[in-house]
XYZ file of C-alpha atoms in Angstrom:
705
model
C 1.952 -39.733 -26.140
C 4.068 -42.476 -25.006
C 6.296 -40.792 -22.438
C 8.433 -43.885 -21.811
C 9.840 -43.683 -25.401
C 11.130 -40.151 -24.584
C 12.989 -40.803 -21.642
C 16.517 -41.704 -23.218
C 16.316 -38.779 -25.789
C 17.894 -35.456 -25.219
C 16.088 -32.395 -24.596
C 16.595 -31.414 -28.311
C 13.957 -34.163 -29.049
C 11.337 -32.790 -26.680
C 8.123 -32.252 -28.654
C 7.188 -28.538 -29.491
C 3.683 -28.811 -27.465
C 5.608 -29.926 -24.303
C 8.341 -27.377 -24.691
C 5.705 -24.487 -24.887
C 3.922 -25.783 -21.723
C 6.974 -26.050 -19.876
C 8.127 -22.580 -21.100
C 4.936 -20.772 -20.084
C 4.775 -22.690 -16.719
C 8.168 -22.220 -15.561
C 8.663 -18.575 -16.913
C 5.717 -17.363 -14.723
C 6.844 -18.740 -11.481
C 8.722 -15.610 -9.918
C 9.558 -16.892 -6.598
C 13.233 -17.283 -6.017
C 12.545 -21.073 -5.168
C 9.870 -21.889 -7.893
C 9.780 -22.560 -11.400
C 13.205 -22.505 -13.444
C 15.071 -21.391 -10.290
C 13.972 -24.541 -8.729
C 15.128 -26.803 -11.406
C 18.452 -24.923 -11.517
C 18.639 -25.387 -7.692
C 18.125 -29.352 -8.346
C 20.718 -29.883 -11.035
C 23.525 -32.185 -10.276
C 26.400 -33.813 -11.816
C 27.967 -32.096 -14.907
C 24.882 -29.872 -15.368
C 25.248 -27.742 -12.062
C 25.453 -24.043 -13.343
C 27.645 -21.447 -11.659
C 25.372 -18.516 -12.277
C 21.774 -17.865 -13.353
C 22.372 -13.948 -14.190
C 22.409 -14.567 -17.868
C 18.707 -16.289 -17.712
C 17.508 -13.470 -15.598
C 18.126 -10.990 -18.397
C 16.268 -13.133 -20.941
C 12.764 -12.637 -22.074
C 12.088 -16.374 -21.601
C 14.567 -17.602 -18.899
C 13.510 -21.401 -19.293
C 14.055 -21.158 -23.086
C 17.696 -20.135 -22.395
C 18.067 -22.741 -19.610
C 16.660 -25.697 -21.809
C 18.859 -24.517 -24.435
C 21.965 -24.649 -22.208
C 21.075 -28.162 -20.783
C 20.665 -29.506 -24.289
C 24.092 -28.252 -25.163
C 25.326 -30.141 -22.336
C 23.426 -33.413 -23.580
C 20.894 -33.684 -20.719
C 18.181 -36.273 -21.465
C 14.596 -35.893 -21.005
C 14.656 -38.513 -18.329
C 17.535 -36.578 -16.266
C 15.265 -33.377 -16.564
C 12.273 -35.036 -15.168
C 14.512 -36.494 -12.450
C 15.672 -32.809 -11.507
C 11.823 -31.876 -11.290
C 11.161 -34.607 -9.170
C 13.705 -33.650 -6.788
C 12.309 -30.124 -6.816
C 8.895 -31.636 -5.923
C 7.456 -29.975 -9.042
C 4.000 -31.763 -9.368
C 2.943 -29.859 -12.510
C 5.999 -31.265 -14.572
C 5.627 -34.644 -13.029
C 1.936 -34.630 -14.222
C 2.995 -33.298 -17.727
C 5.318 -36.262 -18.070
C 3.128 -38.648 -16.533
C 5.507 -39.639 -13.688
C 4.512 -42.028 -10.887
C 6.763 -42.115 -7.778
C 6.110 -44.571 -5.002
C 5.001 -43.396 -1.737
C 7.709 -42.740 1.045
C 7.096 -41.694 4.464
C 8.931 -38.565 5.585
C 7.666 -38.442 9.290
C 6.254 -41.203 11.252
C 3.890 -40.469 14.148
C 5.308 -40.322 17.744
C 5.737 -43.699 19.483
C 3.722 -42.914 22.360
C 1.011 -40.250 23.395
C -0.531 -39.594 26.527
C -3.704 -37.631 26.863
C -6.246 -36.570 29.400
C -9.718 -37.819 29.188
C -11.741 -35.427 27.137
C -8.852 -33.761 25.227
C -8.588 -33.766 21.461
C -5.786 -36.093 20.412
C -3.863 -35.541 17.253
C -1.662 -38.154 15.326
C -0.146 -37.272 12.213
C 2.015 -38.592 9.595
C 3.915 -36.921 6.651
C 4.332 -38.825 3.239
C 5.285 -37.999 -0.310
C 4.885 -39.169 -3.667
C 3.125 -38.695 -6.912
C 0.149 -38.763 -7.528
C -0.070 -37.403 -3.596
C -0.405 -39.957 -1.380
C -3.934 -41.064 0.027
C -3.946 -41.991 3.800
C -6.098 -44.761 5.749
C -5.632 -45.159 9.565
C -5.954 -48.089 11.616
C -6.586 -48.864 15.341
C -5.335 -52.045 16.826
C -5.176 -53.482 13.024
C -8.778 -52.392 12.611
C -9.595 -50.161 9.885
C -11.153 -46.719 11.112
C -14.068 -45.404 8.851
C -13.603 -41.798 7.526
C -10.114 -41.713 8.959
C -8.357 -40.785 5.630
C -6.379 -37.728 6.174
C -2.685 -37.595 7.306
C -3.756 -36.104 10.745
C -5.935 -38.132 12.970
C -7.912 -36.177 15.247
C -9.783 -38.134 18.310
C -12.159 -35.784 19.770
C -13.070 -36.137 23.685
C -10.553 -38.666 24.107
C -11.545 -41.570 26.669
C -10.380 -44.905 27.874
C -12.115 -46.529 24.874
C -9.750 -44.790 22.611
C -6.720 -46.290 24.247
C -4.614 -48.308 21.710
C -2.193 -48.696 18.986
C -2.738 -46.598 16.002
C -1.005 -46.615 12.530
C -1.449 -45.452 9.094
C -1.238 -46.609 5.635
C 0.048 -44.267 2.808
C -0.654 -45.168 -0.718
C -1.108 -43.743 -4.319
C -1.723 -46.973 -5.921
C -4.749 -49.190 -5.648
C -2.468 -52.284 -5.293
C -2.708 -53.156 -1.394
C 0.833 -54.859 -1.825
C 2.287 -51.510 -2.352
C 0.531 -49.521 0.723
C 3.312 -48.319 3.014
C 2.569 -48.753 6.785
C 3.885 -45.909 9.288
C 5.257 -47.225 12.617
C 2.927 -47.684 15.485
C 1.695 -44.908 17.863
C 0.482 -46.143 21.532
C -2.011 -43.702 23.039
C -2.766 -43.547 26.815
C -5.234 -42.031 29.044
C -4.033 -40.029 31.965
C -6.052 -39.457 35.016
C -7.838 -36.007 35.372
C -6.387 -33.724 38.031
C -8.585 -31.262 39.962
C -8.114 -27.518 39.491
C -8.956 -24.197 40.765
C -12.193 -22.663 39.580
C -10.594 -19.724 38.080
C -7.287 -19.135 35.989
C -6.464 -15.994 34.206
C -5.237 -17.007 30.634
C -4.501 -13.530 29.239
C -3.493 -10.472 31.311
C -4.029 -7.052 29.808
C -0.651 -5.575 28.133
C 0.773 -2.016 28.393
C -0.522 0.347 25.786
C 1.013 3.382 23.952
C -1.372 5.745 22.053
C -1.092 9.065 20.480
C -3.368 11.731 21.623
C -6.820 10.967 20.117
C -6.108 7.309 19.616
C -7.939 4.227 20.973
C -6.247 2.215 23.685
C -7.342 -1.618 24.211
C -6.852 -3.702 26.932
C -7.946 -7.402 27.045
C -8.147 -10.266 29.430
C -9.371 -13.806 29.246
C -10.291 -16.513 31.896
C -11.570 -19.981 30.837
C -13.813 -21.525 33.562
C -16.639 -23.728 33.951
C -18.892 -21.207 35.208
C -20.514 -17.906 34.076
C -18.335 -14.858 34.652
C -18.546 -11.092 34.959
C -16.014 -8.284 34.362
C -15.320 -5.070 35.786
C -12.384 -2.881 34.863
C -10.557 -0.223 37.158
C -8.289 2.473 36.693
C -6.006 3.329 39.506
C -8.692 1.659 42.046
C -11.479 3.556 40.421
C -14.443 1.564 38.812
C -14.871 2.411 35.247
C -18.150 2.871 33.503
C -19.147 2.740 29.956
C -19.506 6.394 28.430
C -18.339 8.672 25.472
C -14.636 7.673 25.906
C -15.012 4.130 27.842
C -16.357 1.166 26.045
C -16.417 -2.486 27.495
C -16.020 -1.721 31.170
C -17.818 -4.886 32.090
C -16.583 -7.183 29.227
C -13.347 -8.863 28.384
C -11.827 -6.075 26.307
C -11.781 -2.673 27.363
C -11.632 0.480 24.931
C -10.238 3.908 25.989
C -10.671 6.798 23.515
C -8.309 9.466 24.227
C -9.969 12.834 23.336
C -7.950 15.939 22.049
C -8.836 17.961 24.890
C -7.810 16.220 27.936
C -5.877 13.242 26.926
C -3.540 13.028 29.804
C -6.431 12.006 32.249
C -6.444 8.415 30.829
C -3.004 7.875 31.873
C -2.645 5.337 34.549
C -2.914 1.555 35.407
C -5.569 -0.474 34.409
C -6.861 -3.969 35.539
C -9.855 -6.038 35.610
C -11.646 -7.845 38.291
C -13.297 -11.379 37.029
C -15.864 -12.882 39.078
C -17.505 -16.137 39.094
C -21.336 -15.735 39.239
C -23.493 -18.110 41.397
C -25.610 -20.360 38.969
C -28.561 -19.904 40.955
C -28.668 -16.230 42.128
C -26.353 -14.790 39.344
C -24.368 -13.010 41.968
C -20.435 -12.744 42.139
C -19.025 -15.035 44.831
C -15.566 -15.549 43.871
C -13.301 -13.399 41.981
C -9.636 -12.758 40.711
C -7.810 -9.573 39.673
C -5.420 -9.407 36.571
C -2.057 -7.751 36.531
C -2.069 -4.084 35.998
C -1.280 -2.684 32.600
C -0.075 0.993 32.092
C -1.495 3.386 29.581
C 0.724 6.077 28.106
C -0.599 8.695 25.853
C 2.037 10.379 23.761
C 1.311 13.852 22.545
C 0.836 14.137 18.759
C 3.045 16.519 16.905
C 0.755 19.036 15.074
C 0.200 17.651 11.618
C 0.132 20.919 9.840
C 1.982 22.650 6.822
C 5.601 23.814 7.481
C 4.627 27.147 8.506
C 1.871 25.713 11.050
C -0.434 27.957 9.240
C -2.827 24.963 8.504
C -4.040 22.240 10.795
C -5.619 19.332 8.938
C -8.465 17.027 9.632
C -10.352 14.466 7.925
C -14.073 14.158 7.709
C -13.683 10.159 8.224
C -10.788 7.729 7.742
C -11.735 4.283 5.899
C -9.269 1.483 4.870
C -10.010 -1.647 2.817
C -7.338 -4.261 3.371
C -7.213 -7.345 1.124
C -4.968 -10.449 1.466
C -5.052 -13.458 -0.858
C -3.039 -16.475 -0.108
C -5.271 -19.610 -0.805
C -5.002 -19.726 -4.605
C -6.557 -22.599 -6.504
C -4.278 -22.642 -9.456
C -1.084 -20.666 -8.334
C 1.426 -20.957 -5.583
C 0.064 -20.578 -1.928
C 1.479 -17.757 0.110
C 2.134 -17.535 3.883
C 2.193 -13.663 4.498
C -1.061 -11.933 3.626
C -3.209 -13.057 6.521
C -0.379 -11.957 8.922
C 0.150 -8.664 7.013
C -3.588 -7.783 6.623
C -4.023 -8.363 10.374
C -0.988 -6.350 11.378
C -2.008 -3.312 9.473
C -5.598 -3.681 10.576
C -4.512 -3.078 14.106
C -2.326 -0.144 13.208
C -5.112 1.575 11.165
C -7.895 0.897 13.821
C -5.673 2.555 16.337
C -5.649 5.684 14.145
C -9.467 5.645 14.252
C -9.714 4.180 10.619
C -13.008 2.315 9.938
C -10.932 -0.852 8.727
C -12.506 -3.766 6.486
C -10.189 -6.504 6.313
C -10.725 -9.325 3.960
C -9.030 -12.741 3.116
C -9.339 -14.810 0.001
C -11.513 -13.411 -2.405
C -12.654 -14.230 -5.693
C -12.788 -11.939 -8.470
C -16.496 -11.181 -8.140
C -16.334 -10.888 -4.377
C -13.137 -8.309 -4.671
C -15.004 -6.113 -7.179
C -18.212 -6.476 -4.918
C -16.054 -5.574 -2.023
C -14.663 -2.385 -3.568
C -18.192 -1.401 -4.652
C -19.531 -1.737 -1.164
C -16.333 -0.104 0.227
C -16.856 3.047 -2.108
C -20.134 3.814 -0.269
C -17.868 4.677 2.904
C -15.760 7.170 0.753
C -16.975 10.801 0.532
C -15.852 14.131 0.448
C -12.889 14.861 2.977
C -12.421 11.239 3.770
C -8.843 9.772 4.078
C -9.148 6.509 2.057
C -6.603 3.631 2.152
C -6.626 0.343 -0.227
C -4.216 -2.459 0.561
C -3.762 -5.732 -1.633
C -1.430 -8.296 -0.623
C -1.121 -11.478 -2.997
C -0.047 -12.418 -6.511
C 0.044 -9.786 -9.112
C 1.779 -8.722 -12.199
C 2.293 -5.588 -14.483
C 2.063 -5.130 -18.187
C 1.543 -2.166 -20.193
C 2.142 0.143 -17.063
C -0.788 -1.357 -15.255
C -0.748 -3.572 -12.166
C -3.291 -6.535 -12.188
C -4.362 -8.285 -8.893
C -4.857 -11.890 -9.066
C -7.930 -13.383 -6.990
C -8.042 -16.772 -5.391
C -10.316 -18.333 -8.179
C -8.055 -17.314 -11.201
C -7.370 -20.409 -13.433
C -4.141 -21.970 -14.337
C -2.287 -19.883 -16.749
C -4.740 -17.050 -16.061
C -5.077 -13.920 -18.223
C -6.030 -10.460 -17.823
C -9.852 -11.165 -17.908
C -9.585 -13.229 -14.753
C -7.812 -10.411 -12.766
C -8.766 -7.145 -11.558
C -6.985 -3.825 -12.924
C -5.575 -1.891 -10.087
C -6.338 1.243 -12.036
C -10.074 0.567 -12.180
C -10.252 0.181 -7.990
C -8.348 3.529 -7.775
C -10.604 5.027 -10.224
C -13.713 3.820 -8.323
C -12.512 5.404 -4.998
C -11.143 8.790 -6.540
C -14.439 9.450 -8.233
C -16.014 9.577 -4.529
C -13.942 12.752 -4.086
C -12.030 11.815 -0.800
C -9.377 14.165 0.479
C -6.721 11.602 0.429
C -6.694 8.350 -1.614
C -3.908 5.965 -0.954
C -3.322 2.812 -2.562
C -0.583 0.208 -1.304
C -0.108 -2.533 -3.707
C 2.200 -5.510 -2.313
C 2.400 -7.476 -5.375
C 5.251 -8.582 -7.899
C 5.408 -6.197 -10.871
C 7.091 -8.757 -13.238
C 5.645 -8.791 -17.030
C 3.100 -11.395 -17.669
C 3.341 -13.618 -20.578
C 0.328 -12.684 -22.975
C -1.163 -9.648 -24.761
C -1.379 -6.192 -23.178
C -5.050 -5.271 -22.264
C -6.468 -2.627 -24.437
C -7.656 -0.768 -21.335
C -6.871 3.197 -21.729
C -6.434 5.207 -18.392
C -8.942 7.521 -17.347
C -7.480 10.951 -16.500
C -10.363 12.719 -15.205
C -10.141 11.272 -11.616
C -6.495 12.181 -11.136
C -7.121 16.159 -11.482
C -7.818 16.879 -8.066
C -4.186 16.011 -6.568
C -5.311 13.905 -3.934
C -3.803 10.537 -4.974
C -0.756 8.518 -3.927
C 0.322 5.050 -4.758
C 2.928 2.903 -2.990
C 4.122 0.002 -4.875
C 5.702 -2.759 -2.799
C 8.338 -3.195 -5.431
C 9.482 -1.532 -8.632
C 8.676 -2.354 -12.288
C 9.975 -5.680 -13.372
C 10.801 -6.831 -9.759
C 9.349 -9.377 -7.607
C 7.788 -8.798 -4.027
C 9.009 -11.273 -1.381
C 7.556 -12.938 1.611
C 9.771 -14.145 4.762
C 8.069 -16.809 6.816
C 4.809 -15.441 7.944
C 5.391 -11.873 6.963
C 5.874 -9.782 3.924
C 8.758 -7.762 3.437
C 6.740 -4.624 2.749
C 4.800 -5.096 5.895
C 7.762 -5.933 8.133
C 8.904 -2.354 7.813
C 5.630 -0.565 7.067
C 4.083 -1.551 10.275
C 6.852 0.238 12.384
C 6.448 3.511 10.416
C 2.896 3.913 9.229
C 1.376 4.756 12.901
C 3.819 7.397 13.341
C 2.505 11.273 13.144
C 4.397 11.777 9.913
C 3.000 13.332 6.850
C 2.145 10.702 4.361
C 4.816 11.089 1.697
C 7.449 11.029 4.677
C 5.894 7.530 5.512
C 6.823 6.108 2.442
C 10.268 7.666 2.242
C 10.944 5.997 5.492
C 9.561 2.912 4.251
C 12.212 3.132 1.331
C 15.005 3.748 3.644
C 14.163 1.160 5.898
C 13.759 -1.557 3.187
C 17.137 -0.311 1.624
C 18.797 -1.020 4.953
C 17.406 -4.566 5.335
C 20.078 -7.093 5.182
C 18.030 -9.417 3.230
C 17.346 -6.993 0.388
C 19.659 -4.981 -1.886
C 22.785 -6.450 -0.366
C 25.236 -7.115 -3.176
C 27.532 -8.998 -0.831
C 24.896 -11.558 0.069
C 24.140 -14.610 -1.849
C 20.744 -14.633 -0.253
C 19.776 -11.189 -0.883
C 16.703 -10.376 -2.856
C 16.038 -7.297 -5.065
C 12.947 -5.393 -3.970
C 12.603 -1.514 -4.323
C 9.460 0.034 -3.301
C 8.170 2.860 -5.477
C 5.748 5.799 -4.707
C 3.949 8.155 -7.265
C 2.109 10.904 -5.666
C 0.261 14.243 -6.928
C -0.651 15.168 -3.468
C -1.217 19.004 -3.327
C -1.259 18.956 0.542
C 1.743 16.314 1.296
C 1.782 17.319 4.896
C -1.534 15.521 5.552
C -0.815 12.376 7.942
C -2.587 9.208 8.660
C -2.770 10.289 12.236
C -4.807 13.382 11.408
C -8.011 13.764 13.816
C -11.397 13.284 12.518
C -13.713 16.573 12.582
C -17.119 16.183 11.628
C -18.634 19.454 12.338
C -20.989 20.168 9.459
C -20.999 16.532 8.529
C -22.379 15.073 11.589
C -25.445 13.431 9.888
C -23.377 11.710 7.065
C -20.556 10.643 9.269
C -23.095 8.814 11.611
C -24.787 7.141 8.372
C -21.524 6.013 7.238
C -20.485 4.748 10.596
C -23.855 2.701 10.806
C -23.237 1.187 7.366
C -19.612 0.086 8.489
C -20.871 -1.188 12.033
C -23.807 -3.289 10.429
C -21.141 -4.970 8.293
C -18.885 -6.053 11.273
C -21.710 -7.137 13.577
C -20.980 -10.589 15.145
C -23.611 -12.573 17.068
C -24.174 -11.784 20.639
C -22.846 -14.379 23.209
C -25.745 -16.638 24.247
C -26.432 -19.638 26.655
C -28.425 -22.673 26.190
C -29.278 -25.928 28.330
C -29.151 -29.338 26.872
C -31.371 -31.858 28.625
C -30.408 -35.469 28.830
C -32.413 -38.211 30.441
C -31.417 -37.227 34.169
C -29.512 -34.194 33.915
C -28.659 -30.942 32.247
C -25.728 -29.513 30.870
C -25.451 -25.523 30.436
C -23.487 -24.413 27.258
C -22.121 -20.986 26.146
C -21.389 -19.650 22.624
C -19.030 -16.964 22.294
C -17.987 -15.238 18.950
C -14.824 -13.120 17.878
C -14.239 -11.378 14.782
C -10.677 -12.446 13.180
C -11.219 -10.508 9.928
C -14.427 -8.723 8.462
C -15.109 -12.103 6.722
C -13.470 -14.576 9.207
C -15.417 -15.658 12.388
C -14.253 -17.472 15.432
C -16.944 -19.494 17.314
C -16.158 -20.590 21.005
C -18.096 -23.354 22.675
C -17.679 -23.870 26.406
C -19.430 -25.973 29.006
C -20.493 -23.553 31.978
C -22.300 -26.373 34.130
C -21.677 -30.195 33.329
C -24.127 -31.458 35.752
C -23.063 -34.665 37.295
C -21.069 -35.631 34.533
C -17.307 -36.781 34.929
C -16.242 -35.424 31.540
C -18.204 -33.126 29.193
C -17.356 -31.076 26.146
C -19.171 -29.109 23.568
C -18.141 -28.378 20.050
C -19.496 -27.212 16.673
C -20.238 -30.114 14.668
C -21.907 -28.672 11.525
C -21.824 -25.433 9.525
C -23.311 -24.479 6.256
C -21.615 -25.945 3.193
C -20.932 -22.469 1.812
C -18.337 -21.915 4.526
C -17.467 -25.369 5.682
C -14.208 -25.871 3.538
C -11.598 -24.891 6.314
C -13.987 -25.243 9.283
C -12.047 -27.419 11.856
C -12.717 -27.624 15.589
C -9.799 -26.821 17.938
C -9.493 -27.477 21.451
C -8.259 -24.953 24.092
C -6.941 -26.465 27.279
C -8.353 -24.922 30.567
C -4.994 -25.248 32.283
C -5.062 -27.951 35.034
C -8.766 -28.533 34.634
C -9.186 -31.110 31.840
C -12.778 -32.243 32.627
C -14.134 -29.319 30.843
C -12.695 -27.989 27.487
C -13.472 -24.603 25.496
C -13.395 -25.402 21.741
C -13.387 -23.067 18.751
C -13.742 -23.316 15.148
C -12.606 -20.794 12.653
C -15.285 -20.135 10.023
C -13.599 -18.580 6.806
C -15.286 -16.851 3.670
C -18.591 -15.585 5.600
C -19.121 -13.321 2.473
C -20.284 -16.580 0.597
C -23.408 -17.109 2.955
C -26.209 -16.655 0.911
C -28.710 -17.310 3.940
C -28.640 -16.934 7.357
C -25.800 -19.172 9.175
C -27.112 -22.107 11.181
C -24.803 -24.387 12.912
C -25.105 -27.531 14.958
C -23.562 -27.826 18.523
C -22.737 -31.388 19.864
C -22.427 -32.226 23.487
C -20.531 -35.368 24.429
C -20.433 -36.646 28.098
C -18.028 -39.587 29.158
C -20.083 -40.502 32.456
C -22.649 -41.328 31.703
C -21.755 -41.941 28.150
C -24.027 -40.021 25.927
C -23.853 -37.414 23.290
C -26.626 -35.041 21.938
C -26.513 -32.538 18.982
C -28.527 -29.218 19.024
C -29.301 -28.423 15.396
C -29.976 -25.359 13.394
C -28.727 -22.584 15.951
C -29.566 -19.619 13.925
C -26.803 -17.082 13.842
C -28.145 -14.685 11.217
C -25.978 -13.195 8.648
C -22.592 -12.253 10.562
C -20.195 -9.707 9.816
C -19.700 -8.977 5.926
C -22.157 -11.671 5.190
C -25.219 -9.092 5.119
C -23.647 -7.492 2.317
C -24.126 -10.231 -0.196
C -20.511 -10.022 -2.023
C -21.481 -13.097 -3.751
C -23.977 -11.230 -6.058
C -22.315 -10.196 -9.332
C -21.439 -6.453 -9.544
C -20.693 -4.897 -12.970
C -16.876 -4.945 -13.719
C -15.349 -1.865 -12.269
C -13.675 -0.759 -15.840
C -17.161 -1.519 -17.667
C -18.819 0.596 -15.078
C -16.416 3.477 -15.558
C -16.595 3.205 -19.337
C -20.275 3.218 -19.161
C -20.187 6.500 -17.222
C -17.824 8.110 -19.354
C -19.961 7.484 -22.352
C -22.987 8.761 -20.764
C -21.293 11.834 -19.708
C -19.974 12.428 -23.547
C -23.503 11.651 -24.893
C -24.925 14.385 -22.557
C -22.206 16.850 -23.646
C -23.009 16.255 -27.427
C -26.811 16.733 -26.658
């Protein structure tokens, strides 16, 4: 189709196929600043509309909008220009639009960096098709430097110079747009003290039976040892104390004598002599207070009954890195926030980010193995979703453009999978939109057999027909839930207070504000024991063996590699390197690389230079400054999507020295299958609904026989 021939025609001449594609695309963009709303926001001249309320009520807001604009005489070219102002690449692609590249932000004019640091120079450009980039140093093309951010690792005197970038979306070199120049200089290295505390422990407040966590960190060029103290008394690992000689101390306050743990906690961090492995220099962190608050008796109104759980487990899933839908910003923060809160209430937490459909089904299947009689079970999902025929569907990150029900996961199927394991409490929290989806309702009847025990409660982040919103880096639901869910309240009161808090949020439900959104949580419950609480203690009497079996399963799925040390031999000297590991989520691993002993080199850095292709998509090396000491750097790389590893993870570590100028890469360091990787979530599992129906058919056949 010749798009140029349509430019001066009105919207009434819009071809049917283009109209239908526009309608389907713009109608399903639910956010307040996306889809048809973005078109309205970028109208100008005589097409500016005073209100959108009429469109909101229509089955197809886009059809109503285009009809209105057509009546005003808008041409197709004017409509496309409006989409260009809205940066709507989908519409621009539909109409085969080409917009020349313009530079939005140029690099800084000057950057000074210390030798060994990682220098970043960035540019921001826009245009359609999206711009490509090519960096130059002193007018010489830099090979492989084709991103909008140029990173120079282990910066040294040879890297000084003048940098600029060409942005383009046309192969004609005359149409390449160059940024302004950035001059980069080297600063001299400054001496530093050998030890510098980067993170002091923070005060901690827990309820009786909860676990307090204290952390400290020192980045140094030598091997360190740690020793925690409580009120000048040295701590040792035991039943209630874990990590007394590590960076992280955990104190589990017992029910019988929790107040004995109140006091001030601090850590002694010592340098170990490289030859005799003995502390010879040390520093103390600041003291942090632990306050244990008595937990109200979580009982029925008459206090006749006291509730306990045989175990408490939570599966928290956040999806934001969508391939064919709008990217989100809140799920990672929300999952991390709730993970910390549920851990403080002694839940076994499984936290996962950006799962495909098959991975989501596999995760639920594996998680259900932690659920058994008497368990408090929580499932939380944050991401795109929709509701049709009274059923909510969760959208995985691999859902295609204009996804249909088969590419998504029915929330009811997950609920059924967990409820059939006979938990004491099964709570589902769905932080998704519940607007209807364009398409046919799925023919999926609801199974009633698993809802008969009176142990289910569902919290929807919003009501039927409404959207769920996020603000900056957090979701509206978790913004308020995080302040309530850890309190010693009965479960139904938690969600009642949540509704009250959201109702009082000035961003929501405020008719006097033009910026207000409409989001009203909904709770459905059939709990027969509504006074049970997320903070109820765990009692394993009579269930010791199964409790420890389930704990072992969970611990195996969250085992990270142990820290280890190795020597790298150059021609005339040896460099000592350390690898550390930190779990960010159950499927996200952070790997630290640091130089313990640089030998005679003036500047030395170690960094992860190779990871398996399965998990390499977002793996980028970051540098942490060691304070005043810039000769030695502690780098880290974050490995996402650990669940996609199909064989033991092997990484490469590169050690780069300035004087003498040399580099060596240690290849194939075997880390095994860390965290959730050992569960093989990449393997196909039966669809939860298909599995449920197969079981129901089998049961019916048995009854007939």
